[in-house]
Tab-separated table of C-alpha atoms and ligand atoms in Angstrom:
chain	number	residue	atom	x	y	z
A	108	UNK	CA	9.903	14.328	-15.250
A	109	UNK	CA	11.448	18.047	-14.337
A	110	UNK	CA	9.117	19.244	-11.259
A	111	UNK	CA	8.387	22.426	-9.556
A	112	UNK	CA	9.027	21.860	-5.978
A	113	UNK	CA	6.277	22.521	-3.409
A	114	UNK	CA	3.404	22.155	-5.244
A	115	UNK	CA	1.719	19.586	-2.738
A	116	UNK	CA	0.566	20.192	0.359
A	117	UNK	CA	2.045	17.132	3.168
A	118	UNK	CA	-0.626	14.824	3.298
A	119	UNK	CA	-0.587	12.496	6.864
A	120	UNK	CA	-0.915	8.483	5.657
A	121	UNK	CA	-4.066	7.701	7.364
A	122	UNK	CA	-5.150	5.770	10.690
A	123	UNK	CA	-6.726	2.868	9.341
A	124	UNK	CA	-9.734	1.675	11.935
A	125	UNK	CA	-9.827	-1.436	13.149
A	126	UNK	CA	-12.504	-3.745	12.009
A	127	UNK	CA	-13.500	-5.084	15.333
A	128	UNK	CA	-11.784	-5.287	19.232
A	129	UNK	CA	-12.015	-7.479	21.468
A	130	UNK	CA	-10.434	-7.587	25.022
A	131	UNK	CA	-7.065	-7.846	24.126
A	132	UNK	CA	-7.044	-7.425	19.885
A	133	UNK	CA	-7.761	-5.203	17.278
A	134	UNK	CA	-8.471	-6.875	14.171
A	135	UNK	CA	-7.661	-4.955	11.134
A	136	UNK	CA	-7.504	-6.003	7.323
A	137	UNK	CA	-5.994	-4.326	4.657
A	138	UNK	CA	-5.716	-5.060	0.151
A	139	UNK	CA	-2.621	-5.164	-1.321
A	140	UNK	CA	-3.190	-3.947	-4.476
A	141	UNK	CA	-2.279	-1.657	-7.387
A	142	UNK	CA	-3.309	1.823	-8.036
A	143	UNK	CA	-3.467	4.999	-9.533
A	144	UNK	CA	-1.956	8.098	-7.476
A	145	UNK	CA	-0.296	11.203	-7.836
A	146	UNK	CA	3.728	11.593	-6.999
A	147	UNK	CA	4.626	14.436	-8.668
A	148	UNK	CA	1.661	16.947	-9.516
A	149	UNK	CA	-0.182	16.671	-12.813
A	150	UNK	CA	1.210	12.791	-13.509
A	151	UNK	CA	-0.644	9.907	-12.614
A	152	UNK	CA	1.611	6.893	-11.361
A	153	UNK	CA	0.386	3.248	-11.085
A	154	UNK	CA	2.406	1.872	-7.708
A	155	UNK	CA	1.869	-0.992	-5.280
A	156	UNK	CA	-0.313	-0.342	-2.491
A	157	UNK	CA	-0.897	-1.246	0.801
A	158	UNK	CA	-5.214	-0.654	1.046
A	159	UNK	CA	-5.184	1.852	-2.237
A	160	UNK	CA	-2.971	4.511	-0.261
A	161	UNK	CA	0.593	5.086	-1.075
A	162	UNK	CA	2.295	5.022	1.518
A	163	UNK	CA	0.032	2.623	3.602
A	164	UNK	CA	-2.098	3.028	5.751
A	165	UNK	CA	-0.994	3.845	9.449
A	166	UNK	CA	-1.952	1.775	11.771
A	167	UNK	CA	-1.969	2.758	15.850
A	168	UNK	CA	-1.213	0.434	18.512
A	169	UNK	CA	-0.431	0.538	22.190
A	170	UNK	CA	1.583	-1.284	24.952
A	171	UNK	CA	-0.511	-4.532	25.776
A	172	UNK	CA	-2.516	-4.842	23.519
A	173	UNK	CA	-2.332	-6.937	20.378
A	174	UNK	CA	-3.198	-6.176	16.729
A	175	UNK	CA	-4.016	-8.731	14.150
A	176	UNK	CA	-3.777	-7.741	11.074
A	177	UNK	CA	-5.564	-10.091	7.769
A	178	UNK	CA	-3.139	-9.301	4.198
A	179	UNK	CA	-4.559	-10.034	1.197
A	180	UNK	CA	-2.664	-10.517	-1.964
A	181	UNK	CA	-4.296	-8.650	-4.674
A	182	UNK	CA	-1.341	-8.065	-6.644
A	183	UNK	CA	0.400	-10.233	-9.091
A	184	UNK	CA	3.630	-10.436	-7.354
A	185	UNK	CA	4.610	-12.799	-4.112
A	186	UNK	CA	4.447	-10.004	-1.101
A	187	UNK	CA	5.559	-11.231	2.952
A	188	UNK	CA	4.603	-8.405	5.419
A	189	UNK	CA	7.569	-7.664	7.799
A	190	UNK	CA	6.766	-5.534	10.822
A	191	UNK	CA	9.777	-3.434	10.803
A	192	UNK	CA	11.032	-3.183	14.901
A	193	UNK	CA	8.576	-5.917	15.801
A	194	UNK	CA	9.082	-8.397	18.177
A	195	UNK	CA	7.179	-10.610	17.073
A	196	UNK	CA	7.035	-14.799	16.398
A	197	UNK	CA	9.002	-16.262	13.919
A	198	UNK	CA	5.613	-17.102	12.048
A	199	UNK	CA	4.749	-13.804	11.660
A	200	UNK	CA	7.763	-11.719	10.644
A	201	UNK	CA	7.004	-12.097	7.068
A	202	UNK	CA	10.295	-13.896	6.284
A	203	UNK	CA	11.604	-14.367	2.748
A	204	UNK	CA	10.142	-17.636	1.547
A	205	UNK	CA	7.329	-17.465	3.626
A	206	UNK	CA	5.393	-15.457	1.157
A	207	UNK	CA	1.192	-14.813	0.298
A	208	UNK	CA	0.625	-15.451	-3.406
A	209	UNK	CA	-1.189	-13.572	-5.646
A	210	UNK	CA	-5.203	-14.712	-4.686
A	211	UNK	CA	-4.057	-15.629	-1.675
A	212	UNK	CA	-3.923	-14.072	2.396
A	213	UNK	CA	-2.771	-14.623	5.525
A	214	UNK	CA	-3.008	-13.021	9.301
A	215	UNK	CA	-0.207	-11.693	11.133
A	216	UNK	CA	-0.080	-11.324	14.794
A	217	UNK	CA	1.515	-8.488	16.350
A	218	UNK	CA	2.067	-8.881	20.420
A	219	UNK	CA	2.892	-5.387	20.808
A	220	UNK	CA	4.869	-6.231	24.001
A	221	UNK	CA	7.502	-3.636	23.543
A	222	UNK	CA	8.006	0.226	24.583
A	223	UNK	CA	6.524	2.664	22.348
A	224	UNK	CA	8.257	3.482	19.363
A	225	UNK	CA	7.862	4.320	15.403
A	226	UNK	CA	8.226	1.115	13.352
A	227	UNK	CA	7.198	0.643	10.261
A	228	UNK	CA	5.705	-2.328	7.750
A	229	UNK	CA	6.874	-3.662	4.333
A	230	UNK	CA	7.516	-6.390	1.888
A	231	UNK	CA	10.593	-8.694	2.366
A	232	UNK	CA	8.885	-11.143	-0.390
A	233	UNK	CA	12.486	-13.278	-1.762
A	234	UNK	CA	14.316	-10.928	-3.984
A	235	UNK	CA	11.469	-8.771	-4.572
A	236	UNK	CA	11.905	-6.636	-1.397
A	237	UNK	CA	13.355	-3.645	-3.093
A	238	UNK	CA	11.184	-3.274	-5.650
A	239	UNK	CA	8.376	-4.088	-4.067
A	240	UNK	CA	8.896	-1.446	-1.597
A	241	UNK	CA	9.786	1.358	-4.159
A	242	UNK	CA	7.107	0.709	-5.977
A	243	UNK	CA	4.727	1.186	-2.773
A	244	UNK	CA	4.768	-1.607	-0.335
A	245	UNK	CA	5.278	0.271	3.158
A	246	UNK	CA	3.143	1.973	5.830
A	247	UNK	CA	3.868	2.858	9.390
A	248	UNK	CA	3.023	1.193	12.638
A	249	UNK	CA	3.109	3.114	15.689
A	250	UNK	CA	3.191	1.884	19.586
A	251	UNK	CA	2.655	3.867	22.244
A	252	UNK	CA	2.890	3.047	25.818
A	253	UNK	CA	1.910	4.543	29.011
A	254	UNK	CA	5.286	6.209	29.781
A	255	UNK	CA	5.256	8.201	26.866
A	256	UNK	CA	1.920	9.367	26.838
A	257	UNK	CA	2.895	10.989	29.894
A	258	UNK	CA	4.916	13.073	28.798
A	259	UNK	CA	4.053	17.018	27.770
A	260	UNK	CA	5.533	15.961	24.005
A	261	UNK	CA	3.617	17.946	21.228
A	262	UNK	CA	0.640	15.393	20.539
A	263	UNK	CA	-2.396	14.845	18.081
A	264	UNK	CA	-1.901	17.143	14.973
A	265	UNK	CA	1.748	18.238	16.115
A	266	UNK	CA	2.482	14.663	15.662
A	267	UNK	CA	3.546	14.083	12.432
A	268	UNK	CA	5.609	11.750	10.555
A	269	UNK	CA	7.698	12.195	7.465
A	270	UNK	CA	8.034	9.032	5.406
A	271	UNK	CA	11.235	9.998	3.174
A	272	UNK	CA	12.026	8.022	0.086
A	273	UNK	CA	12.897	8.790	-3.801
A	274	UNK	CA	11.727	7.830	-6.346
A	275	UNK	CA	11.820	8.054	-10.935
A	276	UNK	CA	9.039	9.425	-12.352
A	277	UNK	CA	9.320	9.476	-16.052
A	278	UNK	CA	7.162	12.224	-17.622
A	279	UNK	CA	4.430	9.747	-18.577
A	280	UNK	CA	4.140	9.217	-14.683
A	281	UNK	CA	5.332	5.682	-14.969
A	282	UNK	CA	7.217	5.203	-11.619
A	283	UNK	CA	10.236	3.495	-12.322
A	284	UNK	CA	12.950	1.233	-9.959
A	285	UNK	CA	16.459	2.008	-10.628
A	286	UNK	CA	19.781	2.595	-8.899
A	287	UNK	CA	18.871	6.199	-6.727
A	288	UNK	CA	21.485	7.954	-8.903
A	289	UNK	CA	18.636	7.710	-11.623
A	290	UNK	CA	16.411	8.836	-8.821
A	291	UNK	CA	16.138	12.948	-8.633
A	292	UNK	CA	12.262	12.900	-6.859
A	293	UNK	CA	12.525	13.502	-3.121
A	294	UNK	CA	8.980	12.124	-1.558
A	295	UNK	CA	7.736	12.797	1.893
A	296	UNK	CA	4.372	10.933	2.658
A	297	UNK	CA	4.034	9.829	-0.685
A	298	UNK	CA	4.559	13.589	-2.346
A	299	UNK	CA	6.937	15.198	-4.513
A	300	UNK	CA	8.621	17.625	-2.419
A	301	UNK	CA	5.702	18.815	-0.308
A	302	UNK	CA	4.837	22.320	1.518
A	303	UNK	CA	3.800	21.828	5.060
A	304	UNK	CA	1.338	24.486	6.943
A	305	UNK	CA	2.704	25.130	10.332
A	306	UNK	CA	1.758	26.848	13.839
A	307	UNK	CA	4.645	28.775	15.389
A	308	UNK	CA	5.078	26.166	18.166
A	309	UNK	CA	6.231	23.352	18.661
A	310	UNK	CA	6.610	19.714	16.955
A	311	UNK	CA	7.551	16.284	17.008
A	312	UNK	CA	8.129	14.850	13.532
A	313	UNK	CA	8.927	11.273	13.302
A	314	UNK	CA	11.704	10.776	10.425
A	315	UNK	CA	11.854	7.560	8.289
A	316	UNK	CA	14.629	7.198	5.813
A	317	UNK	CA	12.045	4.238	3.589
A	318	UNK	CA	14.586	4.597	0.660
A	319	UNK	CA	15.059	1.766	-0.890
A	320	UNK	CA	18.981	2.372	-1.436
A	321	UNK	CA	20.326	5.719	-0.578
A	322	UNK	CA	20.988	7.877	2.691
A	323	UNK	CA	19.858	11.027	3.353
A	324	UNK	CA	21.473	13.841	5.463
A	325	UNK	CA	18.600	16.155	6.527
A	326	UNK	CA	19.131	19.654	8.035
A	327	UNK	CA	16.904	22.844	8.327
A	328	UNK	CA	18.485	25.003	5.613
A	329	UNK	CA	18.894	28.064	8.157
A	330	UNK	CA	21.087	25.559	10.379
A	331	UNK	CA	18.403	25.254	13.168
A	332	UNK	CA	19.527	22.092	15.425
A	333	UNK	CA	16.906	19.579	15.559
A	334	UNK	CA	16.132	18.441	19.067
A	335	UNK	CA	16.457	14.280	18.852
A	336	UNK	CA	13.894	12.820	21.580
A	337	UNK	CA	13.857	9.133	19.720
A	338	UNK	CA	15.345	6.521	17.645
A	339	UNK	CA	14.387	2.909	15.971
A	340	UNK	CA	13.986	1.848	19.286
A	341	UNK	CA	11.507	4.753	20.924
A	342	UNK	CA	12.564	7.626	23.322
A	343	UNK	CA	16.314	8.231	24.312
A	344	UNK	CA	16.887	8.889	28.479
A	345	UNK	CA	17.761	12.188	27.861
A	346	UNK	CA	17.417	14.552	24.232
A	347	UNK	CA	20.154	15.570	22.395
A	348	UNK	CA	20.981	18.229	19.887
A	349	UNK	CA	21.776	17.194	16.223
A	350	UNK	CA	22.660	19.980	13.269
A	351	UNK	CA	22.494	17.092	10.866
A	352	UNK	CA	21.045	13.726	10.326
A	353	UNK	CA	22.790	10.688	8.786
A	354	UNK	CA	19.719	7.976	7.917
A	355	UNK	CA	20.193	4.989	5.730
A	356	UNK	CA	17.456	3.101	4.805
A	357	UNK	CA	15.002	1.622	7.568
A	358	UNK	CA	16.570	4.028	10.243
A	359	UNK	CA	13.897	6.601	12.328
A	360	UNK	CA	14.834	9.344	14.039
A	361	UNK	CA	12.353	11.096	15.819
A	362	UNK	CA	13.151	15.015	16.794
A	363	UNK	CA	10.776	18.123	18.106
A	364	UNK	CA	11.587	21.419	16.158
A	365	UNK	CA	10.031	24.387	17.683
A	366	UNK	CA	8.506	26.874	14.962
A	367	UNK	CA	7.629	29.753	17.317
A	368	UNK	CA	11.037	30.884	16.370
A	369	UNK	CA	9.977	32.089	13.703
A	370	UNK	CA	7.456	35.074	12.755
A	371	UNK	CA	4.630	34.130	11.064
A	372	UNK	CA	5.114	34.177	6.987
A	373	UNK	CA	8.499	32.958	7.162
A	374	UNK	CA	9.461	29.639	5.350
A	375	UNK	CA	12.202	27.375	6.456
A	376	UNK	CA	12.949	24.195	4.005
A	377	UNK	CA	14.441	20.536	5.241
A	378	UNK	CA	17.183	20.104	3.234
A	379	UNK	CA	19.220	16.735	2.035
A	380	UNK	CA	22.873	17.710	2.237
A	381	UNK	CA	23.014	13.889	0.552
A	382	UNK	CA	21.922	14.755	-2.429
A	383	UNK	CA	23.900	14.107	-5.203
A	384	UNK	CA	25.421	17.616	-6.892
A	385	UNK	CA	22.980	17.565	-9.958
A	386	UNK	CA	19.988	17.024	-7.582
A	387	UNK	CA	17.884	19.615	-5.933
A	388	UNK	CA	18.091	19.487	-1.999
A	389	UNK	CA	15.074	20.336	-1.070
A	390	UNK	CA	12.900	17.833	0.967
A	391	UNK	CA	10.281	19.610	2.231
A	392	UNK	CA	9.338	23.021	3.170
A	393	UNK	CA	7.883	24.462	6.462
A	394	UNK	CA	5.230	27.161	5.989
A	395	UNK	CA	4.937	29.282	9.047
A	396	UNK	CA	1.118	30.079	8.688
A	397	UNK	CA	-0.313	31.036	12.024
A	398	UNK	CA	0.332	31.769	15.961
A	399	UNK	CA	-0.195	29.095	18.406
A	400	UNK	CA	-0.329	28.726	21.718
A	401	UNK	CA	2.215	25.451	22.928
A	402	UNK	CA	1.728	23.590	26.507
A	403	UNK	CA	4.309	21.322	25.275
A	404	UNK	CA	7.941	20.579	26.472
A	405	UNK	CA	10.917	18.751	25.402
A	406	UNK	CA	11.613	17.290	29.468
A	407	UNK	CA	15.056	17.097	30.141
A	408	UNK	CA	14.322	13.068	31.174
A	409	UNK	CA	12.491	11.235	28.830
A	410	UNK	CA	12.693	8.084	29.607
A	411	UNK	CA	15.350	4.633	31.319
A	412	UNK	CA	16.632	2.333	28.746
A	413	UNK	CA	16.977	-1.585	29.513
A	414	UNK	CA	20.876	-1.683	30.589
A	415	UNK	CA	23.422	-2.136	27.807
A	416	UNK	CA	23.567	-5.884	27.473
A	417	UNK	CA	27.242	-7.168	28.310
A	418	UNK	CA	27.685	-9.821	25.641
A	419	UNK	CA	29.784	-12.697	26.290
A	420	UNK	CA	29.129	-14.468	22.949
A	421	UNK	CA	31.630	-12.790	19.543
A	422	UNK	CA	30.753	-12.347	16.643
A	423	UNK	CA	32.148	-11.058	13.190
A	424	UNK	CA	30.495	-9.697	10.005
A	425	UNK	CA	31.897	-8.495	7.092
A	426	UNK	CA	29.883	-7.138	4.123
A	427	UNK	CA	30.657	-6.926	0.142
A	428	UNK	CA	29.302	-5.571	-2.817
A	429	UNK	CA	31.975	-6.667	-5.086
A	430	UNK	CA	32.367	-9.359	-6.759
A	431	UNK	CA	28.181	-10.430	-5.062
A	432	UNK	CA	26.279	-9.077	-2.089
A	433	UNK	CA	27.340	-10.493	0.676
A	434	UNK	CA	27.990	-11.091	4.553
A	435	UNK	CA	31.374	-13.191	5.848
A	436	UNK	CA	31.408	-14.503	1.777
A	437	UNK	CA	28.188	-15.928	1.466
A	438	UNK	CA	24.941	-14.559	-0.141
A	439	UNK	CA	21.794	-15.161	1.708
A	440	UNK	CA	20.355	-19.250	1.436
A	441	UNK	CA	16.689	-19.706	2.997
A	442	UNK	CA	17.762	-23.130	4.036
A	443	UNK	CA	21.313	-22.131	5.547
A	444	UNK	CA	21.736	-21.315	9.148
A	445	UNK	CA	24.300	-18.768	9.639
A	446	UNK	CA	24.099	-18.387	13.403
A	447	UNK	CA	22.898	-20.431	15.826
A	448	UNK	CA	22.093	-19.185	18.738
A	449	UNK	CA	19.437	-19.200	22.163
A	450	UNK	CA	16.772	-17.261	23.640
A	451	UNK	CA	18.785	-14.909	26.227
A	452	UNK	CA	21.967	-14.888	24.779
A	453	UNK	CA	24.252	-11.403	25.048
A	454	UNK	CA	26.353	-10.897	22.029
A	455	UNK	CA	28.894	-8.245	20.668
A	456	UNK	CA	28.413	-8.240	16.294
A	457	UNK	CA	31.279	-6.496	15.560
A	458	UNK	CA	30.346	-5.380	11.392
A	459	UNK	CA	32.417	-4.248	9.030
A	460	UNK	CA	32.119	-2.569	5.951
A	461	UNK	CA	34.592	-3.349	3.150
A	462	UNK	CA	34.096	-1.084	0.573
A	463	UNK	CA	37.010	1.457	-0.039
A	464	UNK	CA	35.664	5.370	-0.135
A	465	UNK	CA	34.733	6.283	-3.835
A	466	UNK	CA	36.598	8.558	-5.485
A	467	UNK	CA	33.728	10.811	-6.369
A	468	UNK	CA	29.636	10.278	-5.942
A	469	UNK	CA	27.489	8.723	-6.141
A	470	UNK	CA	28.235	6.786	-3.108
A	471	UNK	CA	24.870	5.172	-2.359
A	472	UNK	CA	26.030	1.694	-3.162
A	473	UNK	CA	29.116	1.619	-0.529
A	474	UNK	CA	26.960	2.618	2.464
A	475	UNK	CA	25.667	-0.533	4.472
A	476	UNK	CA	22.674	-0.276	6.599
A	477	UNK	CA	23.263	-3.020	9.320
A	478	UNK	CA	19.698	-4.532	10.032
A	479	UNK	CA	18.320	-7.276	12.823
A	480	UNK	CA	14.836	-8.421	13.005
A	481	UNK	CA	13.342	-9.308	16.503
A	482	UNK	CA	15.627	-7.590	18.910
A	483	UNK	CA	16.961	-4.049	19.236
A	484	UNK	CA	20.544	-3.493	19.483
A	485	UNK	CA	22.655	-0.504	21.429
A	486	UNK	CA	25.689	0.734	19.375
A	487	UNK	CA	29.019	0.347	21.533
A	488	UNK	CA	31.562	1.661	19.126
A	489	UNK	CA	32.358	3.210	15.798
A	490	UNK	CA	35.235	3.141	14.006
A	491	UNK	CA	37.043	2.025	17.724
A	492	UNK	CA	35.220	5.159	19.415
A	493	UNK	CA	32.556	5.221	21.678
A	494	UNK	CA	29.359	5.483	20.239
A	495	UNK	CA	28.308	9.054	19.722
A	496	UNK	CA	24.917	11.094	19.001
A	497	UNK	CA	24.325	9.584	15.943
A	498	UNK	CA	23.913	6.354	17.424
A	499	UNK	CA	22.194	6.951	20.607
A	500	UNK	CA	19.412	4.773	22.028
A	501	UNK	CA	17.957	1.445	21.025
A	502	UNK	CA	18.545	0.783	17.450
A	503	UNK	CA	17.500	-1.800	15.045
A	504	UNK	CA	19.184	-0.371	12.174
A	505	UNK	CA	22.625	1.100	11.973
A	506	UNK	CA	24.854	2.892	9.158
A	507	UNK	CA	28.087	1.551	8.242
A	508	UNK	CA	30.072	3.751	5.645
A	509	UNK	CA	32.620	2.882	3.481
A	510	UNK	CA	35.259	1.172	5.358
A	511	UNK	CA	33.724	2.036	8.532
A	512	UNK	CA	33.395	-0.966	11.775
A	513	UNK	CA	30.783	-0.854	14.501
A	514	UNK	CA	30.301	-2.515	17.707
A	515	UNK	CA	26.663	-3.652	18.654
A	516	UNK	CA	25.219	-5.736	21.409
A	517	UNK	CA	22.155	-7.347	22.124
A	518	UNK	CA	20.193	-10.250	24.001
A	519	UNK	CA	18.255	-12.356	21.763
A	520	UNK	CA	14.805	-13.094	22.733
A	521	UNK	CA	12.368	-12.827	23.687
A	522	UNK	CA	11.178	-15.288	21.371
A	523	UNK	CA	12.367	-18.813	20.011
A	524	UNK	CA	12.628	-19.076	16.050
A	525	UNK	CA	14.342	-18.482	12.714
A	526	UNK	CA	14.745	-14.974	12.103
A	527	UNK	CA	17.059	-12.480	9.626
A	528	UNK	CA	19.840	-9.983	9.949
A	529	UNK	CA	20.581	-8.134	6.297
A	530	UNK	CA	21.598	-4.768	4.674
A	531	UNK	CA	18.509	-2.389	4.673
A	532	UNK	CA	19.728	-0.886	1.253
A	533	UNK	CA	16.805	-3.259	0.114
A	534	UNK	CA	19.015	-3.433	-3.321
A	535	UNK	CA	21.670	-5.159	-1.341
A	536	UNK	CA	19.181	-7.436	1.086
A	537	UNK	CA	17.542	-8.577	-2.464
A	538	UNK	CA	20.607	-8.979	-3.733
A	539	UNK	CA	21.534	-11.334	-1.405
A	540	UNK	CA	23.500	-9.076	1.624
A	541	UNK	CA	21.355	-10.800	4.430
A	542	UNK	CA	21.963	-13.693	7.020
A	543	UNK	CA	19.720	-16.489	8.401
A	544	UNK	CA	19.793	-16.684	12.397
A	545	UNK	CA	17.813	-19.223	14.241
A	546	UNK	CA	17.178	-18.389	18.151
A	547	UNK	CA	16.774	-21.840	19.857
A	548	UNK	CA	14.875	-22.188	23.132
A	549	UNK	CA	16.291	-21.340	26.213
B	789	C2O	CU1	12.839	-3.367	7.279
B	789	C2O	CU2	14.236	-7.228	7.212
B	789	C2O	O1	13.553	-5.293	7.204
């Protein structure tokens, strides 16, 4: 359907309460089902939900304390809830096989013993993960933790996160999966190109590229540098300045943009250099509506990272497109270990990307979005460089253009069990681009 942009105002996914707490748990349910909601204004589109709201709802947890959360299967498609960034047991990362049926449900246990940081939740159902999430299936998950609520950060309604994803709407509002050159909508929170009421102070939006197979390259049309505080992993030590930002699918970056340089009246739109050239670019735009006053600050020291883990273990991994999806020649077997390996063990992935550079766009399909469950990673090289700004801090995810190698390490742990590592161009992880990896005990 052709679209006027900024016709919505941003809606925020809401909290969802918990249904009861105990000492250490909150207990929370949610309905996967279908329904009816508008994408792009005046169409009505029927799309997989998490609890009726597209995205899901967001739920809110902190350091220490566990959530619980009870799925039910209302829909009429297999669904397995993975908690994107969790560390959680093997049982409850919502691996490929281990799916709820229509009718059925199941409860997934969350530890939350990890530093606060954005992750987020979606299907990973076997072969249906793409189009399960396009069509609906993701919501955010949020940890905090003592050290960052400590911080002056902008907080409470100058919080705000930006779930960015396209999308087909045909003019009958059907929402439609297809390759993302068929996809011209630019969503943010579920909306068509929103407008977005601001103060003239300060704020920390939390960035998710929840494509299901494109990148995005996001900058403030006036060239404004975004301040990055975070990444997949939670804060960086120290922020850093970024004019532009690379995201693949399943990456977050977190950055503060101050607002009270600008009068009040003015406009400034986010902007998706990525965009292919018969695509508009706009993302979202930033209504400067009122003065503010602003205690917050963007300190100079956010926050210590664990030490880069010095990896004594190798390993290589190549991905392909062409002839099938897939990593070091194979496509992904549930009942095929690809690496073995134990609870504590450093290791250096070295991953490459195959493809040759297109000639022309679109490109989508030869960008590789290098994905681990359980444990975050720290990028050590790119293309034989040191790491630079793009892939700062603890990651989970990590871009790969065509041709392009990176370096990662990471200890394995903390817990014992079988586990994934796969393309997050959820095209590619359906397709088969993913690897089985079973942690054994120490
Ligand atoms: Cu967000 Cu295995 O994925």
């Amino acid at each position: 359907a052709e679209t006027v942009p900024f016709a919505h105002a941003l809606p925020v996914p809401k909290t969802l309460a918990p249904l009861s707490r105990s000492a250490t748990t909150d207990v929370y349910e949610m309905r996967m089902r279908e329904a009816d909601v508008e994408i792009v204004k005046g169409l009505t589109s029927r799309v997989r939900t998490f609890d009726g709201t597209f995205p899901g709802p967001t739920i809110k947890a902190c350091h220490g304390r566990a959530v619980e959360v009870r799925q039910y299967n209302d829909l009429t498609v297999n669904a397995a809830v993975h908690l994107h960034g969790g560390e959680v047991h093997s049982e409850h990362d919502g691996l490929p096989m281990d799916v709820i049926e229509p009718g059925g449900n199941r409860t997934y246990h969350y530890p939350n013993k990890q530093r606060a940081a954005s992750l987020w939740y979606h299907d990973h159902a076997h072969h249906l993960e793409a189009e399960n999430v396009y069509k609906g299936l993701h919501g955010l998950y949020l940890i905090s933790d003592a050290e960052e609520k400590k911080l002056p950060l902008p907080r409470g309604a100058f919080d705000v996160p930006l779930v960015i994803r396209d999308a087909r709407v045909e003019s009958d509002g059907t929402l439609r999966y297809t390759r993302p050159s068929d996809c011209p909508h630019m969503l943010v929170n579920g909306k068509e190109r929103p407008y977005f009421k601001v103060a003239a102070r300060k704020y920390r939006l939390r960035l998710y590229n929840a494509c299901a197979n494109r990148y995005i390259r996001l900058r403030l049309a006036d060239g404004t540098p975004f301040t990055q505080i975070a990444s997949d992993g939670g804060l960086l030590e120290r922020p850093v300045q970024r004019d532009e930002l690379l995201m693949l699918g399943g990456e977050r970056v977190e950055v503060v943009v101050d607002f009270s340089r600008y009068a009040v009246g003015q406009s400034v739109v986010l902007e998706n250099t990525g965009a292919l050239p018969t695509e508009r670019p706009e993302v979202l735009r930033f209504d400067i509506d009122r003065r503010s006053t602003d205690n917050s600050e963007v300190p100079a020291r956010l926050s210590t990272l664990p030490p880069v883990p010095r990896g004594t273990v190798e390993r290589d991994f190549e991905l392909r497109t062409f002839p099938a999806m897939t990593i070091n020649g194979v496509s992904y077997d549930p009942d095929r270990v690809d690496v073995a390996t134990t609870v504590g063990s450093s290791e250096i992935w070295t991953i490459r990307n195959v493809e040759a550079p297109p000639a022309a766009p679109p490109d989508f399909h030869l960008y590789h979005s290098f994905h681990t469950h359980l444990t975050y990673f720290r990028v050590l090289e790119r293309n034989g460089k040191p790491a630079g700004v793009q892939d700062s801090g603890l990651k989970d995810t990590v871009c790969l253009g065509p041709g392009e190698t990176v370096k990662i390490a990471m200890t394995w742990g903390p817990y014992a069990g079988q586990y994934l590592y796969h393309c997050h161009q959820l095209g590619h992880s359906s397709g088969g681009q993913m690897g089985r990896i079973d942690i054994n005990p120490a």
